[in-house]
Amino acid sequence: MQLKSISYIKVGDYLRSINKPCDKKHNSLFTWGHSLWQYLLSKFVEPTMDTWEMAIATLNTFICLQVVIHDKILYVANYHMPCFCQIPDLMEIHSSVVKDLMFELEAGHNFILTGDFNIKPMKICYRILTEKVSDVNLLPESNIYEISYRPNTDQILKSVYREKNGVEPVYTNDRDVPKSPHFCATLDYIFFEGHLTVEKVLELPDQPMSESYLDETHPSDHLLIATSFRLL
């Protein structure tokens, strides 16, 4: 295997580069009206931030390697999705953008995308990654940016565990910390696309072996997931 290149992309910076700020000069009346509305609203409810502004402010970095195996190009990428489950619109933005960014970088070659995506199977963010869903077209509007990004719903990913076993693992994350109730769910995935065949996946337990991870045998609150591919 030969390493050809490594790309580091801060997804927030990428979002900023493809969506320009609103032209305040031409939207002065709208801006004044919106500011007045926000001021009046703040007197009764807690003010909210613009979801796109929050998505752009994240520091999460997308890492992508281009390697050559037996004269065939393969892209291998990793992303740790921001954990904003209480703001589903932000999670949907990142899910859609990271998927489309992966397809843009690989330019028709085989690829593998892994990571802690902080999303549960069959929720809307998971469906954005793995299904041709129309829901993704309902990304939030912005009062700060002119959103030029348009999701490509024809581009979807396959999950190795779902391909091999028919379902995702029962759980990949188990934790119990003072600020959070006991949490046990699947958050980690290995996605792929192209001329790749899943030969086997690492078998995972159906239930936690202890009250919560970390423990003596689990150095992380996430389980190790793994797979073997055959490159066609």
XYZ file of C-alpha atoms in Angstrom:
232
model
C 0.000 0.000 0.000
C 1.299 3.438 -0.931
C 0.134 6.679 0.673
C -0.400 9.354 -1.988
C -1.931 12.270 -0.066
C -3.641 13.409 3.141
C -6.340 16.082 3.292
C -7.431 17.916 6.435
C -10.673 19.861 6.083
C -12.387 21.754 8.883
C -16.018 21.265 7.968
C -17.004 24.591 9.521
C -14.488 26.409 7.308
C -15.706 24.444 4.289
C -19.286 25.500 5.024
C -18.178 29.115 5.306
C -16.402 28.892 1.938
C -19.504 27.715 0.060
C -22.085 29.952 1.757
C -21.490 33.689 1.675
C -22.853 36.169 4.250
C -26.057 37.970 3.369
C -25.618 41.337 1.668
C -26.599 43.669 4.499
C -26.761 46.669 2.180
C -29.483 45.112 0.058
C -31.227 43.521 2.994
C -31.176 46.456 5.402
C -34.958 46.573 5.768
C -35.124 42.838 6.368
C -32.204 43.013 8.809
C -33.844 45.880 10.717
C -37.140 44.003 10.881
C -35.448 40.783 11.939
C -33.439 42.581 14.632
C -36.610 44.182 15.980
C -38.360 40.816 15.988
C -35.434 39.168 17.794
C -35.397 41.975 20.363
C -39.112 41.654 21.059
C -38.861 37.869 21.117
C -35.989 37.999 23.603
C -38.292 39.736 26.075
C -40.424 36.617 26.278
C -38.255 33.632 25.291
C -34.559 32.845 25.317
C -32.967 33.982 22.004
C -31.668 31.294 19.650
C -28.592 31.268 17.430
C -28.654 30.802 13.676
C -28.203 27.060 13.022
C -25.893 27.593 10.043
C -23.751 29.965 12.097
C -23.443 27.272 14.762
C -22.601 24.625 12.139
C -19.913 26.890 10.683
C -18.474 27.606 14.137
C -17.678 23.930 14.802
C -14.018 22.876 14.762
C -14.484 19.225 13.738
C -11.961 18.118 11.113
C -12.521 15.721 8.221
C -9.392 13.665 7.465
C -9.019 11.857 4.146
C -6.167 9.658 2.901
C -5.603 8.672 -0.698
C -3.781 5.353 -0.975
C -2.893 2.989 -3.794
C -3.334 -0.773 -3.341
C -2.366 -3.068 -6.217
C -2.464 -0.100 -8.610
C -5.992 0.819 -7.482
C -6.835 4.130 -5.805
C -8.700 3.978 -2.502
C -9.793 6.867 -0.276
C -10.024 6.289 3.477
C -11.568 9.041 5.602
C -12.561 9.673 9.200
C -14.889 12.198 10.781
C -16.014 12.809 14.354
C -19.442 14.393 14.076
C -20.211 17.217 16.530
C -22.468 16.035 19.342
C -25.439 18.408 19.180
C -28.307 15.951 19.457
C -30.448 18.709 20.955
C -30.036 20.643 17.678
C -31.034 18.095 14.995
C -30.851 20.664 12.171
C -27.143 21.171 12.851
C -26.540 17.420 12.805
C -28.424 17.136 9.512
C -26.272 19.869 7.966
C -23.037 18.121 8.940
C -24.292 14.672 7.904
C -25.284 15.862 4.452
C -22.213 18.021 3.860
C -19.691 15.380 4.991
C -21.311 12.757 2.752
C -21.262 15.048 -0.275
C -17.718 16.192 0.519
C -16.577 12.559 0.565
C -18.062 11.956 -2.879
C -16.490 15.166 -4.165
C -13.012 14.207 -2.967
C -13.037 10.619 -4.202
C -14.102 11.633 -7.732
C -15.404 8.225 -8.776
C -12.929 6.032 -6.876
C -13.548 3.496 -4.118
C -13.738 4.926 -0.613
C -14.260 4.110 3.068
C -15.655 6.642 5.549
C -15.442 5.840 9.253
C -16.009 7.609 12.526
C -18.051 8.450 15.585
C -21.046 10.057 13.898
C -23.045 10.638 17.095
C -26.215 9.488 15.329
C -28.438 6.471 15.902
C -29.462 4.025 13.151
C -32.572 4.904 11.145
C -32.780 8.447 12.521
C -32.947 11.207 9.916
C -29.170 11.852 9.935
C -28.464 8.157 9.339
C -31.039 8.125 6.548
C -29.395 11.184 4.978
C -26.193 9.154 4.738
C -27.678 5.863 3.547
C -30.966 6.576 1.738
C -32.265 8.777 -1.065
C -34.530 10.824 1.182
C -36.411 13.993 0.324
C -36.337 15.134 3.974
C -32.777 16.363 3.484
C -34.042 19.126 1.204
C -35.635 20.705 4.251
C -32.384 21.974 5.762
C -32.914 25.114 7.857
C -32.805 28.615 6.463
C -30.332 31.218 7.658
C -30.681 34.882 8.515
C -26.920 35.388 8.287
C -25.791 33.431 5.209
C -27.012 33.001 1.657
C -27.106 29.202 1.552
C -25.837 27.998 -1.811
C -25.227 24.413 -0.660
C -27.672 21.928 -2.171
C -27.613 18.315 -0.917
C -27.058 15.567 -3.471
C -29.636 12.973 -2.439
C -28.593 10.586 -5.228
C -25.259 9.933 -3.497
C -25.627 7.469 -0.632
C -23.355 5.308 1.504
C -23.432 1.655 2.515
C -22.683 0.506 6.073
C -20.480 -2.572 6.473
C -22.361 -4.040 9.451
C -25.725 -3.533 7.798
C -24.411 -5.024 4.547
C -22.945 -8.082 6.284
C -25.439 -8.706 9.104
C -28.569 -7.005 7.809
C -28.628 -4.658 10.816
C -26.337 -2.297 12.669
C -24.772 -3.444 15.973
C -26.957 -3.303 19.089
C -24.596 -0.712 20.531
C -21.132 0.749 20.028
C -21.148 3.296 22.858
C -21.873 2.788 26.546
C -21.332 5.428 29.171
C -22.610 6.642 32.507
C -21.336 10.002 33.704
C -22.692 12.403 36.338
C -24.009 14.921 33.794
C -25.660 12.309 31.577
C -27.963 9.361 32.317
C -26.862 5.900 31.281
C -26.502 5.874 27.512
C -26.124 2.757 25.378
C -26.585 2.973 21.597
C -24.902 2.662 18.205
C -23.035 5.810 17.165
C -20.018 4.480 15.233
C -20.014 3.326 11.627
C -17.864 2.183 8.732
C -19.417 3.398 5.492
C -18.184 2.647 1.990
C -18.924 2.954 -1.707
C -17.424 1.542 -4.871
C -16.032 -1.802 -5.968
C -15.572 -3.172 -2.459
C -16.957 -6.375 -0.962
C -17.363 -6.784 2.798
C -15.782 -10.129 3.657
C -16.258 -10.058 7.432
C -16.912 -7.724 10.350
C -15.711 -7.822 13.930
C -18.371 -9.488 16.077
C -19.724 -7.217 18.807
C -21.554 -8.100 22.055
C -25.332 -7.753 22.318
C -25.122 -6.117 25.729
C -22.483 -4.334 27.832
C -20.129 -6.464 29.878
C -20.149 -4.018 32.802
C -22.250 -1.193 34.226
C -20.595 1.302 31.889
C -17.379 1.890 29.967
C -14.566 2.889 30.599
C -13.465 -0.086 32.688
C -10.516 -2.450 33.143
C -11.017 -4.136 29.775
C -12.458 -1.214 27.778
C -10.115 1.805 27.517
C -12.834 3.770 25.710
C -16.581 4.229 26.093
C -16.761 3.214 22.406
C -16.383 -0.358 21.183
C -13.827 -1.186 18.522
C -15.524 -1.836 15.181
C -13.664 -3.391 12.263
C -14.111 -5.004 8.886
C -12.207 -6.761 6.107
C -12.774 -5.667 2.510
C -11.956 -7.277 -0.785
C -10.987 -4.669 -3.364
C -12.419 -5.722 -6.723
